[in-house]
mmCIF file of C-alpha atoms and ligand atoms in Angstrom:
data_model
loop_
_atom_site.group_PDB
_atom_site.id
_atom_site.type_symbol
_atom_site.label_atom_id
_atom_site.label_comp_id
_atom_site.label_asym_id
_atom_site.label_seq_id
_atom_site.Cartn_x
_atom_site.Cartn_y
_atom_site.Cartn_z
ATOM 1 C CA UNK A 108 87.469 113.712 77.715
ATOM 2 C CA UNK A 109 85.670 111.216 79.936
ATOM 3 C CA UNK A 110 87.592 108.610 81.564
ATOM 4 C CA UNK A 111 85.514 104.818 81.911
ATOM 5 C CA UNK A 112 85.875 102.909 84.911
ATOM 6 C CA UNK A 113 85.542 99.517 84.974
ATOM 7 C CA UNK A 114 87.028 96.597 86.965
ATOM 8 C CA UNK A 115 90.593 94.069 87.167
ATOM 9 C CA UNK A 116 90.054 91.552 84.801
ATOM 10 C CA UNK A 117 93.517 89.614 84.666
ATOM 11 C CA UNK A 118 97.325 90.175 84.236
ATOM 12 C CA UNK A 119 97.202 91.763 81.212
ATOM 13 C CA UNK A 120 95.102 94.696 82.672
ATOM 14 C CA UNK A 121 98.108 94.647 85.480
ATOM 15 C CA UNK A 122 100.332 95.553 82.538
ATOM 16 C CA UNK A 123 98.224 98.249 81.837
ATOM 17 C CA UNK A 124 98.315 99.824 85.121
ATOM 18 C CA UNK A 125 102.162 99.119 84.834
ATOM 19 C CA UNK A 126 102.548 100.606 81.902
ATOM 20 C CA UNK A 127 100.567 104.296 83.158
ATOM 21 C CA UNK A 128 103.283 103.849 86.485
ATOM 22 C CA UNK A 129 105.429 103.678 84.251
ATOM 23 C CA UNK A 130 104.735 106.907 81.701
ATOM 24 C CA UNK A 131 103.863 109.112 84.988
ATOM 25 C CA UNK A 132 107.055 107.501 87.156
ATOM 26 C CA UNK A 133 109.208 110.473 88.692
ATOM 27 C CA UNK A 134 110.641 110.916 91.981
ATOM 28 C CA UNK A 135 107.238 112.350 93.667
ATOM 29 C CA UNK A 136 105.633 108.524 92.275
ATOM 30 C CA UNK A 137 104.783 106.237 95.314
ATOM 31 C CA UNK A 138 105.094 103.671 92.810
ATOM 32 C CA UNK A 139 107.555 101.670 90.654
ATOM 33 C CA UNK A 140 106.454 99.126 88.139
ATOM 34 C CA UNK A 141 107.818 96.775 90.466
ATOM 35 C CA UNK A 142 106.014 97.867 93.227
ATOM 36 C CA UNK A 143 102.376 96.894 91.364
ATOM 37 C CA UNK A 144 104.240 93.276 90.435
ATOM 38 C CA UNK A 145 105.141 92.420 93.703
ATOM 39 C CA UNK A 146 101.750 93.838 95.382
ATOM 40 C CA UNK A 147 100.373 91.916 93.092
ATOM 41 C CA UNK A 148 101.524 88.114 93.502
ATOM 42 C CA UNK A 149 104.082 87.760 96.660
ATOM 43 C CA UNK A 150 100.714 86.313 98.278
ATOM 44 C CA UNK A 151 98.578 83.970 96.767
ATOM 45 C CA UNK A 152 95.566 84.921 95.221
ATOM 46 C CA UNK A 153 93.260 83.702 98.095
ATOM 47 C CA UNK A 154 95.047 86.374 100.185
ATOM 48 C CA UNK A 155 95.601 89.572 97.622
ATOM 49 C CA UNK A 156 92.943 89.473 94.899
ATOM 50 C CA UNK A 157 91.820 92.712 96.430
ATOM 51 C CA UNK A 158 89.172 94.644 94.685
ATOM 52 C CA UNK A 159 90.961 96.715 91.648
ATOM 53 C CA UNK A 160 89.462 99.743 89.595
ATOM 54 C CA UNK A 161 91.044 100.949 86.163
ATOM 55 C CA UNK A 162 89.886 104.555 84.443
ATOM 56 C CA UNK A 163 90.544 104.224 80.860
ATOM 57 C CA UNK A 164 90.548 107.020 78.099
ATOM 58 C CA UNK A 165 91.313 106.337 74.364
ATOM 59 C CA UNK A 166 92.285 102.766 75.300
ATOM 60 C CA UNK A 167 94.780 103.589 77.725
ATOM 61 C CA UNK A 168 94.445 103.983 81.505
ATOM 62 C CA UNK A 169 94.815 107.194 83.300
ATOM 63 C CA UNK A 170 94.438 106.044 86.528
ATOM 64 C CA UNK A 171 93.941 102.515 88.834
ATOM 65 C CA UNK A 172 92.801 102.404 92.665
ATOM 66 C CA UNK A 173 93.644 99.169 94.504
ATOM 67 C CA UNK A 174 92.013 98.225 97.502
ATOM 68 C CA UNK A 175 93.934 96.835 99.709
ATOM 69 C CA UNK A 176 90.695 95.615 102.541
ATOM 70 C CA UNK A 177 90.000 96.353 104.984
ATOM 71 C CA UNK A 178 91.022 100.182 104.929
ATOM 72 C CA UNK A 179 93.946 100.706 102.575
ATOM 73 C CA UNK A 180 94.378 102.097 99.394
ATOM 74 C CA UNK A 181 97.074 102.522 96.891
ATOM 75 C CA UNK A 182 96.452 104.518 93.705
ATOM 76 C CA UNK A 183 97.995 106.370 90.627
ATOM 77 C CA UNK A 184 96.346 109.316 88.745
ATOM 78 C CA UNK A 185 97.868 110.822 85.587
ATOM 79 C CA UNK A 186 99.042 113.769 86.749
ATOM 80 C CA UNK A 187 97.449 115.620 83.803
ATOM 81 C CA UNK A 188 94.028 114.218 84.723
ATOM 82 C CA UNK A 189 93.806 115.519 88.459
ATOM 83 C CA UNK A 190 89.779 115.413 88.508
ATOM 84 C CA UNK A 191 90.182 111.919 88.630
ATOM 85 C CA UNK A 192 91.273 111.644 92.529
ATOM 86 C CA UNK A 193 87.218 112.273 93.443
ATOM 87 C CA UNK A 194 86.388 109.582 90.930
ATOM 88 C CA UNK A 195 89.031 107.134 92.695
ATOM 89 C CA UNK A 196 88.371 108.426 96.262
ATOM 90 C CA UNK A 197 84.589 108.060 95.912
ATOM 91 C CA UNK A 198 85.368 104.462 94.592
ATOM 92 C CA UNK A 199 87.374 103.625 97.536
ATOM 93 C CA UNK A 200 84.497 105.058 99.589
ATOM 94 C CA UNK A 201 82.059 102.574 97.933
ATOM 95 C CA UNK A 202 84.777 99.340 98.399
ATOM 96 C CA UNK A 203 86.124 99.748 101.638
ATOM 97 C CA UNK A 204 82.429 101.106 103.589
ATOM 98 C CA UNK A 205 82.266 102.918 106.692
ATOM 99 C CA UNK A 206 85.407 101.447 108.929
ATOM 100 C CA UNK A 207 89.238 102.858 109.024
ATOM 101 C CA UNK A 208 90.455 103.920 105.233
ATOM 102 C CA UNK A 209 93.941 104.687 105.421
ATOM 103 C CA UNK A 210 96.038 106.556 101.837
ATOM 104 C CA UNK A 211 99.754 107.037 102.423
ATOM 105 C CA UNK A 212 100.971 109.773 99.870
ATOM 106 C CA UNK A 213 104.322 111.377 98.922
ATOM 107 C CA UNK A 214 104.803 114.474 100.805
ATOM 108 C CA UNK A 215 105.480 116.135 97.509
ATOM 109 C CA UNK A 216 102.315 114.583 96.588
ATOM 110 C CA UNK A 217 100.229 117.994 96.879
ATOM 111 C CA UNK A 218 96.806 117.079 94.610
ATOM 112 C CA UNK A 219 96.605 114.005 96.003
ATOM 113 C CA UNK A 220 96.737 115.909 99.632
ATOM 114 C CA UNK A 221 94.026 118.196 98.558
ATOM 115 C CA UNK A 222 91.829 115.516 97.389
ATOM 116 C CA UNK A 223 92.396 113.448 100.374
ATOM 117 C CA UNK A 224 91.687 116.669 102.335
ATOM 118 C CA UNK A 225 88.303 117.342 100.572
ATOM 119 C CA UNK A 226 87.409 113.811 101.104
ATOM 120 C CA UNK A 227 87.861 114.416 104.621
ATOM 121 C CA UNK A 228 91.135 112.708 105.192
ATOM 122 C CA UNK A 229 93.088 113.908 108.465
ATOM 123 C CA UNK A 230 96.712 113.980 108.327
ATOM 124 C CA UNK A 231 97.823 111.786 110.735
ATOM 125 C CA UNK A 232 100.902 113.192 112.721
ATOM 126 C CA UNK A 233 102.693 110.631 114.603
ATOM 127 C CA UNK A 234 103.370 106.794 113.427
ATOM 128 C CA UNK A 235 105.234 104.894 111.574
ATOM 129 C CA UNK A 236 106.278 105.773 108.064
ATOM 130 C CA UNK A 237 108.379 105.282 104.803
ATOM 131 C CA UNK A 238 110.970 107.250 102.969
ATOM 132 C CA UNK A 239 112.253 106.336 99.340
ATOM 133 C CA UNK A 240 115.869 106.996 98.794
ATOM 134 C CA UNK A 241 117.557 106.902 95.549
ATOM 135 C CA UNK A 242 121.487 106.630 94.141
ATOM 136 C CA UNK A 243 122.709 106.394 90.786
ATOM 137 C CA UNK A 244 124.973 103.620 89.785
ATOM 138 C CA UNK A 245 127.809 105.403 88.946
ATOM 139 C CA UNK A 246 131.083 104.853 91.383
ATOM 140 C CA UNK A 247 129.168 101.100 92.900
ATOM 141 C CA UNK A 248 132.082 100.011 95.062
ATOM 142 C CA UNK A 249 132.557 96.148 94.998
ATOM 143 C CA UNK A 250 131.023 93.749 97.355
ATOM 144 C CA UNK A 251 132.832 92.326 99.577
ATOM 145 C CA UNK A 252 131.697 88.854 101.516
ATOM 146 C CA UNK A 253 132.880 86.958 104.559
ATOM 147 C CA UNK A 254 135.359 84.037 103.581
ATOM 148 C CA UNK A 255 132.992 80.860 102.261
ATOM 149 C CA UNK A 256 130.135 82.412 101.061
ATOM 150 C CA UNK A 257 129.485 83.332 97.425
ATOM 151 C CA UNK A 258 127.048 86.043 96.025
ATOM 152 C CA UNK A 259 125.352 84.666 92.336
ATOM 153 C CA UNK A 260 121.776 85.074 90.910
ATOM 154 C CA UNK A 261 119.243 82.713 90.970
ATOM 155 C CA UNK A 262 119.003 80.258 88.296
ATOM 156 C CA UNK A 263 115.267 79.995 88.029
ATOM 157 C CA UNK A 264 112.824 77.330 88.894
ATOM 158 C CA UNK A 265 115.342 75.070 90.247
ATOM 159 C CA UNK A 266 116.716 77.697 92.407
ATOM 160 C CA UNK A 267 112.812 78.280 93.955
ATOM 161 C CA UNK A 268 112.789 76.213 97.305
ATOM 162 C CA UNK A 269 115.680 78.025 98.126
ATOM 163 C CA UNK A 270 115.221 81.254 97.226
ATOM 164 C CA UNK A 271 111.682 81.116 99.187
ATOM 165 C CA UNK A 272 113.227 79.536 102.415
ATOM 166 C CA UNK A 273 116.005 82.021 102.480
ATOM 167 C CA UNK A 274 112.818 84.835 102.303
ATOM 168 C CA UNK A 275 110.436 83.234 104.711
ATOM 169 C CA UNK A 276 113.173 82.990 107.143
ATOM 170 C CA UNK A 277 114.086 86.856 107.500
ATOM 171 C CA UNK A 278 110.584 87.841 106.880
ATOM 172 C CA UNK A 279 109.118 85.614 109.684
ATOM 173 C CA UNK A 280 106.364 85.104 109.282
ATOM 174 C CA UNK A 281 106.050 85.442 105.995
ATOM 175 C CA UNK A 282 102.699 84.732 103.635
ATOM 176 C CA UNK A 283 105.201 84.504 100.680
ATOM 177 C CA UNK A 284 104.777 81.053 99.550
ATOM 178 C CA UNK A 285 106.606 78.533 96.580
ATOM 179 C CA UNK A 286 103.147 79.297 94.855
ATOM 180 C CA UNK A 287 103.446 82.891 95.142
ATOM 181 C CA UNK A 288 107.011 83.611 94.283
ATOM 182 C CA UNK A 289 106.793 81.222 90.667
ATOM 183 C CA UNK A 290 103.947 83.987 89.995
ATOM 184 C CA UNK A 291 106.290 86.622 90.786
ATOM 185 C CA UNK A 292 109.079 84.715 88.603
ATOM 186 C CA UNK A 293 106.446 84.847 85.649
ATOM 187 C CA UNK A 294 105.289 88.899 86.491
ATOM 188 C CA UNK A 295 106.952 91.487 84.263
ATOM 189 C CA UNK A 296 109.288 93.176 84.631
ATOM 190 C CA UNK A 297 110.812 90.397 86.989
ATOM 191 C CA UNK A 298 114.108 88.974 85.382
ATOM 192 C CA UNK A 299 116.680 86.321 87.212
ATOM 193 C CA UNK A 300 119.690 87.853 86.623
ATOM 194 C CA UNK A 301 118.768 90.603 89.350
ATOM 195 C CA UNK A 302 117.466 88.193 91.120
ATOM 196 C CA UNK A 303 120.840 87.518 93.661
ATOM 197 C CA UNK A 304 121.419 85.398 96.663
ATOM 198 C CA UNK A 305 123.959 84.349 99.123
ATOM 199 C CA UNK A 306 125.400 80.874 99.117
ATOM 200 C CA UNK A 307 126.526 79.489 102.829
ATOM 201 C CA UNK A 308 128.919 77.388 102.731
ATOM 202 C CA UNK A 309 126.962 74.601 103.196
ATOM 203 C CA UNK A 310 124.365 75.445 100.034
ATOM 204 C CA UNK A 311 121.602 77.425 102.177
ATOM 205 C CA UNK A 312 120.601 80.780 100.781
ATOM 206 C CA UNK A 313 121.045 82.982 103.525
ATOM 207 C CA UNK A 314 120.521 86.474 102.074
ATOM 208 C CA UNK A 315 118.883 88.126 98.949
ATOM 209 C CA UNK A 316 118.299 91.251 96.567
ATOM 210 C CA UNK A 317 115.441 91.463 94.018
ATOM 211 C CA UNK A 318 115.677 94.527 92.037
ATOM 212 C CA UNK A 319 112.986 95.131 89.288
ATOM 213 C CA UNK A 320 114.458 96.961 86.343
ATOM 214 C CA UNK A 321 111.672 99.252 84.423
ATOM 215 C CA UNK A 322 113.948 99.984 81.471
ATOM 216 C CA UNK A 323 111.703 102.653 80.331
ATOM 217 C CA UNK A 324 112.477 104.749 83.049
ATOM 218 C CA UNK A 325 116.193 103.259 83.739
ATOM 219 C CA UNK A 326 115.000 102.959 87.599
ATOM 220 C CA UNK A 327 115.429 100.031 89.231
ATOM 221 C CA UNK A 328 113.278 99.358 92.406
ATOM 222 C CA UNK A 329 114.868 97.429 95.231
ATOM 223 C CA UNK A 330 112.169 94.678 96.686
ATOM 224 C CA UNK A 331 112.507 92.775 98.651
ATOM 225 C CA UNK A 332 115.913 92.255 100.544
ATOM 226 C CA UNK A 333 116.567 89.867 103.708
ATOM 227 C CA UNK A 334 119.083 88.051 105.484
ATOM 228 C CA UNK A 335 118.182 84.853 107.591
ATOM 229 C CA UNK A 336 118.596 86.077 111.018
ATOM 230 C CA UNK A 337 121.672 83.823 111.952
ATOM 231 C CA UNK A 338 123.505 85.128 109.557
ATOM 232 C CA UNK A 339 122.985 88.836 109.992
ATOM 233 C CA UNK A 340 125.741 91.511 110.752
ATOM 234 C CA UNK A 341 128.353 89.737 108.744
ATOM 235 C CA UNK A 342 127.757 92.215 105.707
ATOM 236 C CA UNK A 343 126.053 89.637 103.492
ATOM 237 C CA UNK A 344 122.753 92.057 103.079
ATOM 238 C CA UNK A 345 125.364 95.114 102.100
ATOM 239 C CA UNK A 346 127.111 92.217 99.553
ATOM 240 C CA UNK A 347 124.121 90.416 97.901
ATOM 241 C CA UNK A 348 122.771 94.492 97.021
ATOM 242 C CA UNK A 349 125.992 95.755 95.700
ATOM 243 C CA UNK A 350 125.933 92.690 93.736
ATOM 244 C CA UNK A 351 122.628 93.075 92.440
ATOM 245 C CA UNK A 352 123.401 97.032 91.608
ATOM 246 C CA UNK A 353 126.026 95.793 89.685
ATOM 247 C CA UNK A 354 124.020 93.467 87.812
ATOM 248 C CA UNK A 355 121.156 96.362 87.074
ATOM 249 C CA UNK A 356 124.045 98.760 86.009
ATOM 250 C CA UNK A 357 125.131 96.413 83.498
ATOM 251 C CA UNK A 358 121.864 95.589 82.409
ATOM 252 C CA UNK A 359 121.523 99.661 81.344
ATOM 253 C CA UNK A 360 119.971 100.633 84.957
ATOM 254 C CA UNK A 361 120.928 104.749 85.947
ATOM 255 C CA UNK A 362 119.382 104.350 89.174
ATOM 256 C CA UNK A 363 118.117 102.633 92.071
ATOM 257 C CA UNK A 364 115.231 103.114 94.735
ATOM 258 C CA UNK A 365 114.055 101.660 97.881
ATOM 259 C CA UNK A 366 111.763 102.456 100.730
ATOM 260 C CA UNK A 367 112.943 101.569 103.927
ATOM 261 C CA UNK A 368 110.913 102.297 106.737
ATOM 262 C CA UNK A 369 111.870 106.005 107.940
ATOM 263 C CA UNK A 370 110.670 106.274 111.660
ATOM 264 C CA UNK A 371 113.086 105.160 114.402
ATOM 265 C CA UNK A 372 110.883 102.037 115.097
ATOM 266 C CA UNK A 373 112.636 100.244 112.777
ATOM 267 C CA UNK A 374 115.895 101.584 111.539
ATOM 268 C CA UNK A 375 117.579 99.011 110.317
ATOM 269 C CA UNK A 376 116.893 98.685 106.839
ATOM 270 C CA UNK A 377 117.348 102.653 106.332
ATOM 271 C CA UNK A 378 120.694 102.546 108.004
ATOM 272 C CA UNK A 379 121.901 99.536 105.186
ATOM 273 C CA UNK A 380 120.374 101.071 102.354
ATOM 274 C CA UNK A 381 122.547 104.657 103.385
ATOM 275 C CA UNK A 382 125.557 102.331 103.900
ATOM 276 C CA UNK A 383 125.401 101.718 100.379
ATOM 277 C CA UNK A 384 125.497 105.460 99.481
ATOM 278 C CA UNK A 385 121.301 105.618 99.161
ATOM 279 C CA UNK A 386 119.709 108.525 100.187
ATOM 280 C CA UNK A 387 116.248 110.011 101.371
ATOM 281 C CA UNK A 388 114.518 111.972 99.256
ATOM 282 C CA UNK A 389 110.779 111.761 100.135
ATOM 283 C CA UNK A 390 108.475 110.488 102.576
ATOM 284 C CA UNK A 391 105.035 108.967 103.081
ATOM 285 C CA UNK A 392 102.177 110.546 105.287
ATOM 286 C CA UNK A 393 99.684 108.919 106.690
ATOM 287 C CA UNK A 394 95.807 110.484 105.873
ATOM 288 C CA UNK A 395 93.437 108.169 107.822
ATOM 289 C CA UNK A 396 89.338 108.757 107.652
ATOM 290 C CA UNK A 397 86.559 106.649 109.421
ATOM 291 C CA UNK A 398 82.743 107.068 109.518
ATOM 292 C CA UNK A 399 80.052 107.031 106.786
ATOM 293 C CA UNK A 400 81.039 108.388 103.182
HETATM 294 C C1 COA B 603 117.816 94.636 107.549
HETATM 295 C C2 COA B 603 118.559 93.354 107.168
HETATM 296 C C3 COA B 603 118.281 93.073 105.692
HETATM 297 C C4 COA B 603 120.063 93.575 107.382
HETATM 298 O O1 COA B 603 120.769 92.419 106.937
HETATM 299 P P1 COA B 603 122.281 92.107 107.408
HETATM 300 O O2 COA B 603 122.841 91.083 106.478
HETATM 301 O O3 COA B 603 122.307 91.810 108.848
HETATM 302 O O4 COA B 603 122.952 93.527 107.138
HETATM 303 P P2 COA B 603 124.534 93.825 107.002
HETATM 304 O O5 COA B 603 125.302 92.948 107.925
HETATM 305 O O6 COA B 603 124.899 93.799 105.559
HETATM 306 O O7 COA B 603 124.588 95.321 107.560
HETATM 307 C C5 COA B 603 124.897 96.450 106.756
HETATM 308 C C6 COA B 603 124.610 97.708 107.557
HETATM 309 O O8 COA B 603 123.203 97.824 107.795
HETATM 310 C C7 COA B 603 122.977 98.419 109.086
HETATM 311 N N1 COA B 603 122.300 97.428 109.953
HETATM 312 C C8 COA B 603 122.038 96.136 109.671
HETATM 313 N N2 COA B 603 121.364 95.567 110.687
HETATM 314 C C9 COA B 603 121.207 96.529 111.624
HETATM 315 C C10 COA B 603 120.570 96.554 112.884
HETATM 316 N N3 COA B 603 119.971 95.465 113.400
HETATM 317 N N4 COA B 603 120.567 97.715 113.573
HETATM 318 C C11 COA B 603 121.155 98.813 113.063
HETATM 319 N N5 COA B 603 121.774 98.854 111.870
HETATM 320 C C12 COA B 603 121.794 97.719 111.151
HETATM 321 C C13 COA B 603 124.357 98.766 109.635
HETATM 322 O O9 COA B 603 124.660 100.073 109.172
HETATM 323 C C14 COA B 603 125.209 97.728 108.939
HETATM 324 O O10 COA B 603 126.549 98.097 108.860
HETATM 325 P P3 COA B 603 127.562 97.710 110.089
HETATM 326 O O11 COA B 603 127.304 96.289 110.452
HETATM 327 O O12 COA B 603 128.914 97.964 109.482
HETATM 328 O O13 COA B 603 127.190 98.643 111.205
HETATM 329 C C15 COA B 603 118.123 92.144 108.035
HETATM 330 O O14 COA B 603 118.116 92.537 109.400
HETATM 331 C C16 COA B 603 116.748 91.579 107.671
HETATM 332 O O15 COA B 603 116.636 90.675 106.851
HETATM 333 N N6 COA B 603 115.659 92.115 108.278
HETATM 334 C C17 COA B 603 114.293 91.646 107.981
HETATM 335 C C18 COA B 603 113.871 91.989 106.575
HETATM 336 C C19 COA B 603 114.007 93.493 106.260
HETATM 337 O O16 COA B 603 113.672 94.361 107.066
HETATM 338 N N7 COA B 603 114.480 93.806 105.034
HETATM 339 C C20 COA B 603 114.684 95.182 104.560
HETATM 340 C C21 COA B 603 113.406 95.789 104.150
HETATM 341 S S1 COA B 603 113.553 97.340 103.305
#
């Protein structure tokens, strides 16, 4: 069967792409349903309404290419419709012109490294790069916070300045905005109650764990996580995830991912993450091709 492409037309075509993330998700899946959300509105649209492609077949999609310009793509073929990586390549191509284009697959990703390949992608050896890690929730141990501070989830709209200061300030600088993250609060699959922050004592939010839950799949993706930086080393980051693993446990979750960085540029986050009993189980490589189409 032929496949149609056509072009983003609103949220409810985000769904859609969700929704083929979601039917194709397995450990070799560079992407979570949570992953398109977030991509999706932690900027405002002035910053990320980045040129979007959908290929549709008996009224559902089998595959989306986003274009993240200049040079970046992210993408998701139905494994059962492989011929589709030209289609999606040759788009990207067309979008992104003759500058840098840069795909990051799963290593276990082998069709989409033999498209890339054909396309005349090079496999870039050195760099920095990502690597999901996974645990189940079984055997969560309990958090445990520094006397004063208290771990809770966000109440919603009136919890908002907060919640966005707390981010902005471990992610500076950050492009996340109050704008932005009341679109993210609307985006499926995002839900408050694994939403969590830390309380200082003196009411400012000074860490925080967003997990979305795609209860299709019973995999919870961890995104994002911070502490404000003069709070960090006290534990709070390794408290306000336990707390929010709890919370996805109870609400049915069987596992969790993240993808820390996996290079030793920035360790950090990887070194938490295995704290907390995650481990590696993939990585990303970096396929980078410049010049004419
Ligand atoms: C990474 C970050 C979330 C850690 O927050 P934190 O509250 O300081 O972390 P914790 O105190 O809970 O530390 C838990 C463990 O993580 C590891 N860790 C945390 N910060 C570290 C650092 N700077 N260097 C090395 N290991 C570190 C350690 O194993 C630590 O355990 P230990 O203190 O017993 O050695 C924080 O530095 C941050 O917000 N960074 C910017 C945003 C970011 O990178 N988020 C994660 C993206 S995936």
């Amino acid at each position: 069967m032929t496949a149609i492409m056509r072009c983003y037309a609103g949220p409810a075509d985000l769904r859609a792409m969700q929704e083929l993330t979601r039917r194709v998700w397995s450990p070799a899946s560079p992407q979570h349903v949570g992953d398109l959300a977030w991509g999706r509105f932690m900027y405002t649209p002035e910053i990320a309404d980045w040129p979007i492609a959908l290929w549709e077949d008996g009224g559902r999609v089998v595959a989306w290419a986003w274009a993240n310009l200049p040079g970046d793509l992210r993408m998701e073929v139905d494994p059962a419709r492989p011929e589709l990586l030209d289609a999606v390549l040759a788009w990207f191509d067309e979008r992104a012109g003759d500058g840098v284009r840069t795909v990051c697959p799963l290593d276990d990703q082998a069709d989409v490294r033999a498209a890339l390949t054909r396309h005349g992608y090079e496999l870039q050896r050195d760099g920095p790069y990502f690597a999901p890690h996974a645990r189940s929730l079984l055997g969560l141990p309990a958090p445990v916070l520094p006397e004063g501070y208290t771990a809770r989830p966000v109440r919603g709209a009136e919890d908002l300045d907060r919640r966005v200061a707390a981010h902005r300030k471990a992610w500076n600088p950050s492009r996340v905005t109050t704008e932005s993250y009341r679109a993210v609060m609307a985006a499926w699959p995002y839900r408050p109650g694994l939403d969590w922050v830390v309380e200082a004592p003196d009411g400012e939010f000074v860490a925080n764990c967003h997990i979305w839950y795609d209860d299709g799949t019973r995999v919870g993706l961890i995104e994002p996580v911070g502490t404000v930086p003069s709070h960090r080393r006290r534990g709070l980051s390794r408290a306000v995830c336990l707390a929010a693993l709890h919370a996805l446990r109870d609400a049915g979750g069987g596992m969790a991912v993240v993808s820390p960085r996996g290079d030793e540029a920035y360790p950090a986050p990887g070194r938490l993450y295995r704290s907390l009993g995650f481990r590696p189980y993939a990585r990303t490589l970096t396929y980078v091709k410049e010049g004419s189409p």
